[in-house]
Short mmCIF file of N, CA and C in Angstrom, two decimals:
data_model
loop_
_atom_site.label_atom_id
_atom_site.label_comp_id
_atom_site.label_asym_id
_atom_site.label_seq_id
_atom_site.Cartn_x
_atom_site.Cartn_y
_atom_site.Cartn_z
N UNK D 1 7.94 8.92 -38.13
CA UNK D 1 7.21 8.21 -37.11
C UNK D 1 6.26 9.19 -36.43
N UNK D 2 5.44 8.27 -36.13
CA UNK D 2 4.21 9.43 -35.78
C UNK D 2 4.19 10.05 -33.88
N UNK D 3 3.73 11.05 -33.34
CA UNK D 3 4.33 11.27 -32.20
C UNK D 3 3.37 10.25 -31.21
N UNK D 4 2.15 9.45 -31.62
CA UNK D 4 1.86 8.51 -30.63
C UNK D 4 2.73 7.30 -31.05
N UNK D 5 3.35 6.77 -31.95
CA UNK D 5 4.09 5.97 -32.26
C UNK D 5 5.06 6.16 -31.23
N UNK D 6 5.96 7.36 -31.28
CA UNK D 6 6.90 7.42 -30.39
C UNK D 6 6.84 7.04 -28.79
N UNK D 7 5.71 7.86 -28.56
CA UNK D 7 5.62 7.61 -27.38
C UNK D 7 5.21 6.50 -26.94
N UNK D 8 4.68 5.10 -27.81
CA UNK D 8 4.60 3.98 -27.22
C UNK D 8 5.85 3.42 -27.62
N UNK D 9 6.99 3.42 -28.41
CA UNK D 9 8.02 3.26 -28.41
C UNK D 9 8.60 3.46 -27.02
N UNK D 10 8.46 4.60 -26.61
CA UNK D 10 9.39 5.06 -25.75
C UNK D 10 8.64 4.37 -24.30
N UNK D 11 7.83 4.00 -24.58
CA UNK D 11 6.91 3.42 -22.89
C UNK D 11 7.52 1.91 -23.05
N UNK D 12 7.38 1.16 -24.25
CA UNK D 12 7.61 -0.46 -24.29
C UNK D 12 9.27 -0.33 -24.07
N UNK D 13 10.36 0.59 -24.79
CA UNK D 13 11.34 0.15 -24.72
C UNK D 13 11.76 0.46 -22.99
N UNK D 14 11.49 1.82 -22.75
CA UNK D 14 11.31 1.70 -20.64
C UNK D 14 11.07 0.53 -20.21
N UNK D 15 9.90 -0.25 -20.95
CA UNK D 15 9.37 -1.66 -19.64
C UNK D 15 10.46 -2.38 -20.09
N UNK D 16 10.49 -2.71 -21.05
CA UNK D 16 11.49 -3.53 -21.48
C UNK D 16 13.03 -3.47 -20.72
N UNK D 17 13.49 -2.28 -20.81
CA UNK D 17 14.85 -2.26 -20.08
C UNK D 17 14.48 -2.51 -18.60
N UNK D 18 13.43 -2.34 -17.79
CA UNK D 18 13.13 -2.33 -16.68
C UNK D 18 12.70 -4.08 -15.97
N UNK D 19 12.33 -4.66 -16.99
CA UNK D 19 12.40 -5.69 -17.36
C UNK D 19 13.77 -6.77 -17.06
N UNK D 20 14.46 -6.21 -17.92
CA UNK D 20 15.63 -7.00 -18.25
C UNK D 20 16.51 -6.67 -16.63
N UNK D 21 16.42 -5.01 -16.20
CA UNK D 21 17.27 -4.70 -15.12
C UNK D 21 16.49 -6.00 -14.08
N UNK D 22 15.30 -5.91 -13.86
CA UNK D 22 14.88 -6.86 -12.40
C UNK D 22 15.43 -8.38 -12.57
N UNK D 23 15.17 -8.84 -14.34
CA UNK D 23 15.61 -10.12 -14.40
C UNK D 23 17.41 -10.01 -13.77
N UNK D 24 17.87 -9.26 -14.28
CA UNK D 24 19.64 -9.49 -14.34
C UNK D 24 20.07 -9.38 -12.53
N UNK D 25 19.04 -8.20 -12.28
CA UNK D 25 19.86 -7.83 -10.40
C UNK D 25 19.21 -9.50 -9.97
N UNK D 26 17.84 -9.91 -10.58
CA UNK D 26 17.87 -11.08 -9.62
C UNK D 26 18.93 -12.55 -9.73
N UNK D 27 19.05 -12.33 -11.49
CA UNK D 27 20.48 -13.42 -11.53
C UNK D 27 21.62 -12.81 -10.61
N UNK D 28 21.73 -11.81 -10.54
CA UNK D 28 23.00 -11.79 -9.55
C UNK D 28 22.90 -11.98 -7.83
N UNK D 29 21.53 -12.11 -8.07
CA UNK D 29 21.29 -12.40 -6.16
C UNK D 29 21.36 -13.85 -5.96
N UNK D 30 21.13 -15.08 -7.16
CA UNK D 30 21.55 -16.18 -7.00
C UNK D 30 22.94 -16.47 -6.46
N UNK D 31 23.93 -15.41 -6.42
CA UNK D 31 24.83 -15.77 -6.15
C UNK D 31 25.59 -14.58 -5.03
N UNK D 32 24.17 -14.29 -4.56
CA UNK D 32 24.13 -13.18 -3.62
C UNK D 32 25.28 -11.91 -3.77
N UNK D 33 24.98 -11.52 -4.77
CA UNK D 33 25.93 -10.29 -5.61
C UNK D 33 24.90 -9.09 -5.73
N UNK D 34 23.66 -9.04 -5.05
CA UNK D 34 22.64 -8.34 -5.98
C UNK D 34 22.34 -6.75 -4.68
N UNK D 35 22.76 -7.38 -3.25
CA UNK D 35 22.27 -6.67 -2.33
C UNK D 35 23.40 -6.75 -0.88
N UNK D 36 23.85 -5.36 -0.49
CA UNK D 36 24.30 -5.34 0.49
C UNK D 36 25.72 -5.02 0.54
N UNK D 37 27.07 -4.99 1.00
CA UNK D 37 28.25 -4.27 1.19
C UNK D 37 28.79 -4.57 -0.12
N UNK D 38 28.78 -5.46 -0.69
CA UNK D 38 29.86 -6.29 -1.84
C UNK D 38 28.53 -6.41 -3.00
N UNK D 39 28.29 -5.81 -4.22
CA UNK D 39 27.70 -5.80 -4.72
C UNK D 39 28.05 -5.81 -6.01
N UNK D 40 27.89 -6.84 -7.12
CA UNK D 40 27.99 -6.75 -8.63
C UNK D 40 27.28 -7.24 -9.44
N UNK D 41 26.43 -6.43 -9.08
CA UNK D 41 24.63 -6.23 -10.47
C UNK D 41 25.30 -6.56 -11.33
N UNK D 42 24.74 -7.39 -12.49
CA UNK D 42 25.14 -7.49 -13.88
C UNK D 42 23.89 -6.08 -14.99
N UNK D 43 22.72 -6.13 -13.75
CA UNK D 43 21.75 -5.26 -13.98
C UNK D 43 22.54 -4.12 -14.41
N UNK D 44 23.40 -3.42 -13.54
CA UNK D 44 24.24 -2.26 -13.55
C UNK D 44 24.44 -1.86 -14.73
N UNK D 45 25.12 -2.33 -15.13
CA UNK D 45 25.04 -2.00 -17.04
C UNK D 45 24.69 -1.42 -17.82
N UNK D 46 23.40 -2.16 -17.49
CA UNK D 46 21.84 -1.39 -18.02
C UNK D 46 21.99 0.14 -18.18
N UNK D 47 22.60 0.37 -16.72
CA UNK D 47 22.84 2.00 -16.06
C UNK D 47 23.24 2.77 -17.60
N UNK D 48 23.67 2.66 -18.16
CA UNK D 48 24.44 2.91 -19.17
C UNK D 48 23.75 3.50 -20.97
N UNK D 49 23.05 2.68 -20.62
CA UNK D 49 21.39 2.57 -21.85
C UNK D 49 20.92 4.15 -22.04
N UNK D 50 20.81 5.43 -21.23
CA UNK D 50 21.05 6.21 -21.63
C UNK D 50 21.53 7.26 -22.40
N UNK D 51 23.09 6.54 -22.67
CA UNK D 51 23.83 6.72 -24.05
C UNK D 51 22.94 7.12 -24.95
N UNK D 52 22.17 5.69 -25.44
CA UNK D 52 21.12 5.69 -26.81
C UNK D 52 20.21 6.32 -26.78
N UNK D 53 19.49 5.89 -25.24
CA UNK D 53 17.59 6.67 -25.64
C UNK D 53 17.61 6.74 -23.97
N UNK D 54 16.88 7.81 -24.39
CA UNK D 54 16.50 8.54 -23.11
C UNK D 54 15.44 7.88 -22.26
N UNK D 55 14.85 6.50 -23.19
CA UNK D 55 13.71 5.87 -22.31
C UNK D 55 14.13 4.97 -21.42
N UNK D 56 15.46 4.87 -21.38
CA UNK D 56 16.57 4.09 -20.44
C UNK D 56 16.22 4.44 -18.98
N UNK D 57 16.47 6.26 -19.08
CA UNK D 57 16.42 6.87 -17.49
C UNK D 57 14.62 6.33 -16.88
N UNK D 58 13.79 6.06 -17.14
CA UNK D 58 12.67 5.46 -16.46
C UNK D 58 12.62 4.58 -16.40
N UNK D 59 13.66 3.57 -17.75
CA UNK D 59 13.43 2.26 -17.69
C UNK D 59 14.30 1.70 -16.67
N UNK D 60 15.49 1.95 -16.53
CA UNK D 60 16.49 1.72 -15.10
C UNK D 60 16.17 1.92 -13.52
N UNK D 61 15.23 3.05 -13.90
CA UNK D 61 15.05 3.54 -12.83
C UNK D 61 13.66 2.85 -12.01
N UNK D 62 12.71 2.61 -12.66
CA UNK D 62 11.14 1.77 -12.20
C UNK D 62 11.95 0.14 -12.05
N UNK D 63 12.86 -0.13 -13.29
CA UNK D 63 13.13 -1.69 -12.54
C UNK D 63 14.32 -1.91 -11.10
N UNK D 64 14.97 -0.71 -11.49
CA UNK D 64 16.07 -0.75 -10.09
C UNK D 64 15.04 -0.72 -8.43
N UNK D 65 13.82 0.28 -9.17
CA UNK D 65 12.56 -0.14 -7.49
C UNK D 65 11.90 -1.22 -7.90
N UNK D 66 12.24 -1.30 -8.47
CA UNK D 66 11.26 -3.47 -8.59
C UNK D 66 12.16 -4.40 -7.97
N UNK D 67 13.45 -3.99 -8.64
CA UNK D 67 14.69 -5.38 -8.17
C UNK D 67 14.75 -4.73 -6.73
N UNK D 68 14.86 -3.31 -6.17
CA UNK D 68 14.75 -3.43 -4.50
C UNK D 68 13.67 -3.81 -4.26
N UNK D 69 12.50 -3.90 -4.28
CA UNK D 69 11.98 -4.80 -3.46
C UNK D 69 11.73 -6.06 -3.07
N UNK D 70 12.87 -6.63 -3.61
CA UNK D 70 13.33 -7.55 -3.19
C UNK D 70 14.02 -8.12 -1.77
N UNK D 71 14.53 -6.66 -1.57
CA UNK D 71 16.01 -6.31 -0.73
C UNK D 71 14.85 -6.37 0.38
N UNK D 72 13.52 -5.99 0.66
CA UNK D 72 12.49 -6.12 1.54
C UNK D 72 13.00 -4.80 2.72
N UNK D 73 13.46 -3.35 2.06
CA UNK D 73 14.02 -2.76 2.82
C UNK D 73 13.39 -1.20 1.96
N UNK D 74 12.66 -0.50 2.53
CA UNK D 74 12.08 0.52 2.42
C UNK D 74 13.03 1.79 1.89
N UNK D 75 14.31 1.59 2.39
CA UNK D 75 15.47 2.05 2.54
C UNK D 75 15.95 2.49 1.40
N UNK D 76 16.65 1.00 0.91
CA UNK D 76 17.19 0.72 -0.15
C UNK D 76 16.01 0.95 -1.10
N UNK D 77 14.70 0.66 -1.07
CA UNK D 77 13.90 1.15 -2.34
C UNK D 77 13.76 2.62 -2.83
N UNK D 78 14.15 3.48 -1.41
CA UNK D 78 14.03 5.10 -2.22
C UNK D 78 15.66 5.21 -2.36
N UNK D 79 16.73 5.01 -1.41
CA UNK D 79 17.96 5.45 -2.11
C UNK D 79 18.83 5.21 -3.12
N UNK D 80 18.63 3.72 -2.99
CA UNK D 80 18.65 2.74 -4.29
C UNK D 80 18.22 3.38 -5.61
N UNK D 81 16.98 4.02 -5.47
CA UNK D 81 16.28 4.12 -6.49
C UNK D 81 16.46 5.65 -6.84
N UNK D 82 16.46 6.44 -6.11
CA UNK D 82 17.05 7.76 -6.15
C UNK D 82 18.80 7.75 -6.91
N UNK D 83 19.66 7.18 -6.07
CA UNK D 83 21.01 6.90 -7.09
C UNK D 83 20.96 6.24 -8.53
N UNK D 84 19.72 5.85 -9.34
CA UNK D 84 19.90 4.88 -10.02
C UNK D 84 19.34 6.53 -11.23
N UNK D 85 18.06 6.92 -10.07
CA UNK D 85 17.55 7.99 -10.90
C UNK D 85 18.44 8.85 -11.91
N UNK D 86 19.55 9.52 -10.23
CA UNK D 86 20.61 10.54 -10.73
C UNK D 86 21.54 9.85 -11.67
N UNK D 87 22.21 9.01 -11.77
CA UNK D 87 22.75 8.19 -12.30
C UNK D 87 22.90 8.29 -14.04
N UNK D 88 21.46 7.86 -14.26
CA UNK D 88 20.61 7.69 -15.42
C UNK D 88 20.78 9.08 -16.20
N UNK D 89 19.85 10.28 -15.87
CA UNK D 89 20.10 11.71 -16.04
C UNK D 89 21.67 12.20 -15.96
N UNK D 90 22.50 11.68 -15.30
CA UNK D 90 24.21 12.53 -15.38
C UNK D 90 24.51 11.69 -16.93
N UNK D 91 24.40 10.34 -17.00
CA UNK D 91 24.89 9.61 -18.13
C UNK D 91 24.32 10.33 -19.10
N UNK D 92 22.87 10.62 -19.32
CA UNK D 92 21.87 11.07 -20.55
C UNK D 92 22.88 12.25 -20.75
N UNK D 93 22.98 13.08 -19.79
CA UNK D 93 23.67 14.68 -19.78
C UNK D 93 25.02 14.38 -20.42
N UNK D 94 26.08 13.18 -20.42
CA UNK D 94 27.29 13.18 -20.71
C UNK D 94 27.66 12.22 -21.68
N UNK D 95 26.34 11.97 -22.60
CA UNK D 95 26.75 11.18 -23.50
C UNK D 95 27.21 11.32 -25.34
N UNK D 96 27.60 12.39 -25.13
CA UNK D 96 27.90 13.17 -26.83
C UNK D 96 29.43 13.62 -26.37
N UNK D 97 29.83 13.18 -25.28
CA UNK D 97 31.48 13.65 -24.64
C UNK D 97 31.87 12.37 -25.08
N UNK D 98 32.69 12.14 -25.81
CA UNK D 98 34.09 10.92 -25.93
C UNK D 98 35.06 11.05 -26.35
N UNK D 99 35.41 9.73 -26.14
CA UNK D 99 37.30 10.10 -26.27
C UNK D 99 37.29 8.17 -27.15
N UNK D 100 37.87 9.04 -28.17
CA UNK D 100 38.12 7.39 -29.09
C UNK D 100 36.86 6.99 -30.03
N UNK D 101 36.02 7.02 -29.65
CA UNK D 101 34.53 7.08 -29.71
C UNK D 101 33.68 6.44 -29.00
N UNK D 102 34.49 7.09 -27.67
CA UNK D 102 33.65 6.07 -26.86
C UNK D 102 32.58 7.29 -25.92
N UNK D 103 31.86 7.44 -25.15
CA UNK D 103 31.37 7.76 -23.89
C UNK D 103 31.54 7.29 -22.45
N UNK D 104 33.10 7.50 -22.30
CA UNK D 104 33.73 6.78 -21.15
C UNK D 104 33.03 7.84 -20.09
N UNK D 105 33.39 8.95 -20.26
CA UNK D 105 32.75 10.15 -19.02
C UNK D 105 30.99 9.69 -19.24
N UNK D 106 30.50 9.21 -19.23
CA UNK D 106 29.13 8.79 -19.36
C UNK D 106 28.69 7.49 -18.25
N UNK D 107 29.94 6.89 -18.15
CA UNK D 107 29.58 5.54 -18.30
C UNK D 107 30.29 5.90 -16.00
N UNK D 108 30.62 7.06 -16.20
CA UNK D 108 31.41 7.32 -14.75
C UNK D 108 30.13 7.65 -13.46
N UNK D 109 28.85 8.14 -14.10
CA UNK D 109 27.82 8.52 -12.78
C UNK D 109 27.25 7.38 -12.26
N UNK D 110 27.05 5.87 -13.03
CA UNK D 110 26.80 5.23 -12.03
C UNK D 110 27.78 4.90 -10.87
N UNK D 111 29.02 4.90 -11.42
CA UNK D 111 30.13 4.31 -10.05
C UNK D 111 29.95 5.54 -9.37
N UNK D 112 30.21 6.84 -9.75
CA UNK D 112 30.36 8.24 -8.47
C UNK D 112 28.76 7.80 -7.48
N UNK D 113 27.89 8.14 -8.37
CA UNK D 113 27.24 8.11 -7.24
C UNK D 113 25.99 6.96 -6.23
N UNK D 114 26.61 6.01 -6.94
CA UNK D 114 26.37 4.65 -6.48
C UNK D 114 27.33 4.47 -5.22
N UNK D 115 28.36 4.85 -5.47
CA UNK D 115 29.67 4.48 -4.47
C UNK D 115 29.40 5.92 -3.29
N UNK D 116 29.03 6.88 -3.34
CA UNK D 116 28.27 7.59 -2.74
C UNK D 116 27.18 7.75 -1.88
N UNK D 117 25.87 7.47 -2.68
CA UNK D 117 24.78 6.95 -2.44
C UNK D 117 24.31 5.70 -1.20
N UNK D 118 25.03 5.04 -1.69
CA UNK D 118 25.38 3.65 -1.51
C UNK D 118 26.32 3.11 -0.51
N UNK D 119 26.80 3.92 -0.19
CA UNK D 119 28.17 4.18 0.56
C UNK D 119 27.48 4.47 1.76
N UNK D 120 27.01 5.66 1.54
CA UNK D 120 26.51 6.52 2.44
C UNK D 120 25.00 5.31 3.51
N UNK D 121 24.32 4.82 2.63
CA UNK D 121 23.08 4.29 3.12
C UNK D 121 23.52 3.02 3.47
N UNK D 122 24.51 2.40 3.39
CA UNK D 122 25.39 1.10 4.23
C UNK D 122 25.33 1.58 5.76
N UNK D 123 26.93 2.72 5.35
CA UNK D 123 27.26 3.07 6.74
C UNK D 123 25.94 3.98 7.94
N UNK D 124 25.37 4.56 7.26
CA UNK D 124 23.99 5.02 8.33
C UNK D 124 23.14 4.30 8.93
N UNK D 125 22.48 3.30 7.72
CA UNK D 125 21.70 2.10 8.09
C UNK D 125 22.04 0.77 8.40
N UNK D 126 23.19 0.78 7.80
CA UNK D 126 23.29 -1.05 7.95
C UNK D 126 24.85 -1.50 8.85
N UNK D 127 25.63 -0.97 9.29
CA UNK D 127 26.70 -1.03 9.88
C UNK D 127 26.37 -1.26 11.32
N UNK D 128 26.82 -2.55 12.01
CA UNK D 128 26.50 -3.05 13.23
C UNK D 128 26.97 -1.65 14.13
N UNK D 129 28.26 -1.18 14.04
CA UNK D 129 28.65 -0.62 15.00
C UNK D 129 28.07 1.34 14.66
N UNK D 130 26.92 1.25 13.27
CA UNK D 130 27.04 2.54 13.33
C UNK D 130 27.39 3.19 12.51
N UNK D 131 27.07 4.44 12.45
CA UNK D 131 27.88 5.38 11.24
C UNK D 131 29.07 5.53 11.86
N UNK D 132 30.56 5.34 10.74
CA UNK D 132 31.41 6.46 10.87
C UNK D 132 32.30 6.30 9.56
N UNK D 133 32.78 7.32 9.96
CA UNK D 133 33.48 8.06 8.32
C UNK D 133 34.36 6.89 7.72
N UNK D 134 34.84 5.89 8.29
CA UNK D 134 35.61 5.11 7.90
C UNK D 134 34.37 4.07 7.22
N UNK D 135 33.78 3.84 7.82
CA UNK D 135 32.28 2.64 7.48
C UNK D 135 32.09 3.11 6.21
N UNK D 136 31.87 4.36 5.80
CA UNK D 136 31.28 4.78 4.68
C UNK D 136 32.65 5.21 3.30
N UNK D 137 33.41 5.70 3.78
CA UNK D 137 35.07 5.09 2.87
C UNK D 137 34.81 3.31 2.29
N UNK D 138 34.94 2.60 3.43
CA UNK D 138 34.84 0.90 3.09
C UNK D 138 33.80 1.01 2.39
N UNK D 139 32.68 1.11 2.63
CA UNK D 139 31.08 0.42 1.65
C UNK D 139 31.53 1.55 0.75
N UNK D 140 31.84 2.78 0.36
CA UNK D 140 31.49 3.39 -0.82
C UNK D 140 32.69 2.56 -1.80
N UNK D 141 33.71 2.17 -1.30
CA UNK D 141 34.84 2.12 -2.12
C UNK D 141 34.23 0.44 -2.64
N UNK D 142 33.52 -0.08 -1.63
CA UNK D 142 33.09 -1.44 -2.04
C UNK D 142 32.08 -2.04 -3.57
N UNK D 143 31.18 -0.52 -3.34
CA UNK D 143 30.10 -0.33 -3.82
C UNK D 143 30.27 0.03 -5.52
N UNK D 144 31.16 0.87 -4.70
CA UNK D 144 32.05 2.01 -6.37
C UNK D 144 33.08 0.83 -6.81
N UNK D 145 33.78 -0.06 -6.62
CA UNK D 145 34.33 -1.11 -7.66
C UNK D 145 33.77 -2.10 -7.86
N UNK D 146 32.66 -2.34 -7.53
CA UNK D 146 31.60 -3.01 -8.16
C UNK D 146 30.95 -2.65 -9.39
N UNK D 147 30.56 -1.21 -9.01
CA UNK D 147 29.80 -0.84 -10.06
C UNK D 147 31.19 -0.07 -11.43
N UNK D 148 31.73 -0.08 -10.99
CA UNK D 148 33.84 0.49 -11.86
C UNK D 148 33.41 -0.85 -12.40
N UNK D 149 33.92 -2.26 -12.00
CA UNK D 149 33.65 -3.67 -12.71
C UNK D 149 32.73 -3.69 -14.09
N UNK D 150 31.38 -3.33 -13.59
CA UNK D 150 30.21 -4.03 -14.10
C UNK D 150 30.27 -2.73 -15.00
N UNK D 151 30.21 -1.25 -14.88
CA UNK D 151 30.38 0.10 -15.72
C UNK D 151 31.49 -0.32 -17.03
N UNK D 152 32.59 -0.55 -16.63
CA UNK D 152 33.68 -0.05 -17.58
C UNK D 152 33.81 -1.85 -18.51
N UNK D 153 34.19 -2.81 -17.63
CA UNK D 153 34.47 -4.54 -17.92
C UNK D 153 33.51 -4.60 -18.10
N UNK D 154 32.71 -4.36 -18.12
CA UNK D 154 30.94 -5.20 -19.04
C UNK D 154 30.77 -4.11 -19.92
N UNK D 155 30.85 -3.00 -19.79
CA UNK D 155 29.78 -1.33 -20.20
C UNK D 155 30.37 -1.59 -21.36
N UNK D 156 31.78 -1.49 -21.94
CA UNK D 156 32.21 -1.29 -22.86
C UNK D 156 32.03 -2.28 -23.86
N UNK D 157 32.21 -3.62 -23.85
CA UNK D 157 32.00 -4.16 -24.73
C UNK D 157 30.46 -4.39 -25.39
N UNK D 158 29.37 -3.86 -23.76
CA UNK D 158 28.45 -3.78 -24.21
C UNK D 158 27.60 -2.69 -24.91
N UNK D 159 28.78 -1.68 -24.82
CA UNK D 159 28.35 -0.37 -25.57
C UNK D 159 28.47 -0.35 -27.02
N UNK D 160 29.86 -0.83 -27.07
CA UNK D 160 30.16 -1.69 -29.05
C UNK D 160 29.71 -2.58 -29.45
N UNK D 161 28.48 -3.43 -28.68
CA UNK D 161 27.90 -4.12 -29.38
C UNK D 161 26.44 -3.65 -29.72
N UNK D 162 26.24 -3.00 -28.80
CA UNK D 162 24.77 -2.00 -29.65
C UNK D 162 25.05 -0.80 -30.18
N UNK D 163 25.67 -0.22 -29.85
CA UNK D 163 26.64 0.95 -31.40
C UNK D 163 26.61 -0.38 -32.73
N UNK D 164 27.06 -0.76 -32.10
CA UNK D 164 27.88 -1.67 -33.85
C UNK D 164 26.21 -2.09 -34.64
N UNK D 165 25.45 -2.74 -33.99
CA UNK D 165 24.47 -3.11 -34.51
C UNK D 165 23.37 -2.30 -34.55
N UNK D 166 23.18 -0.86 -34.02
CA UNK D 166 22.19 0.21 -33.82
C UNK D 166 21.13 -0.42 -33.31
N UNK D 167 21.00 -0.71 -32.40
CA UNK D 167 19.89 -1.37 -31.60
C UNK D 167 18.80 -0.64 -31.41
N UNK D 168 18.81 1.04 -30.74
CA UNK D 168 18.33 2.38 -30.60
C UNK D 168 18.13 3.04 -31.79
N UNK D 169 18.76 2.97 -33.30
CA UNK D 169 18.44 3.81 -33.84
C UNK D 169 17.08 3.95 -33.64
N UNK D 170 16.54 5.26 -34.28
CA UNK D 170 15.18 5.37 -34.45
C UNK D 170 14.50 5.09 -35.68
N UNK D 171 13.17 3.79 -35.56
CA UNK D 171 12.95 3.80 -36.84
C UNK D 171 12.49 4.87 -37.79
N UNK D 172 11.85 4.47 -38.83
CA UNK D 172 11.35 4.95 -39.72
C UNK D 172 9.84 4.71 -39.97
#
């Protein structure tokens, strides 16, 4: 494949995942799952797409600031989008580690630092009474089994189904 080939490969499959992330966080805001203490993106997932191709980490990351601006919160569009960044890059970094054949340690930086991240920008910004250390325990732990849910109960079966069918290989 030729190296401008690639690189429009690697730009369409970015929009594309970036794409699919804004469609999915907004199906989950139909049922107001998408934004705020209690959160379970089906988008999240996505997080994961790094495994395969590295055009994941821009593609997750430009639609995770599309689906916040939704949230209509300046806030959530850089930290949001900053956790989704780091996220993306720890998975890329930990995805040739498995156990079984899987990339379970891969599939762990969106919950750490989503439940972190996320945790953290609840209890500072959005907590009636305020920051305090307990506020940010509750939203991170809220945040982090959300994204534990949607990571491990969605990630996995959706990781063996594009392994199984090579969705990412690279053509020819």
């Amino acid at each position: 494949m030729s190296g401008s080939r690639k690189k429009i490969d690697f730009i369409v499959t970015g929009a594309l995942i970036a794409a699919a992330y804004v469609g999915l966080t907004f199906l989950s805001n139909v049922f107001s799952l998408a934004y705020g203490p209690i959160q379970f993106r089906v988008s999240e997932v996505l997080t994961l797409l790094p495994v395969f191709t590295p055009a994941a980490i821009p593609g997750v990351t430009v639609g995770c600031f599309i689906a916040n601006i939704a949230s209509f919160n300046a806030i959530d569009m850089i930290f949001g989008t900053a956790a989704t960044l780091i996220a993306s890059l720890l998975t890329y970094a930990l995805r040739n580690i498995k156990f079984k054949g899987l990339p379970l340690p891969a599939f762990l930086p969106p919950v750490l630092v989503n439940a972190v991240v996320i945790g953290l920008e609840i209890s500072f910004f959005f907590l009636p009474e305020g920051y305090s250390f307990w506020g940010f325990v509750i939203s991170g732990l809220q945040v982090g089994l959300g994204e534990f849910a949607v990571c491990y109960a969605l990630g996995i079966p959706f990781y063996l189904i594009l392994n199984k069918h090579n969705i990412f290989k690279e053509r020819s």
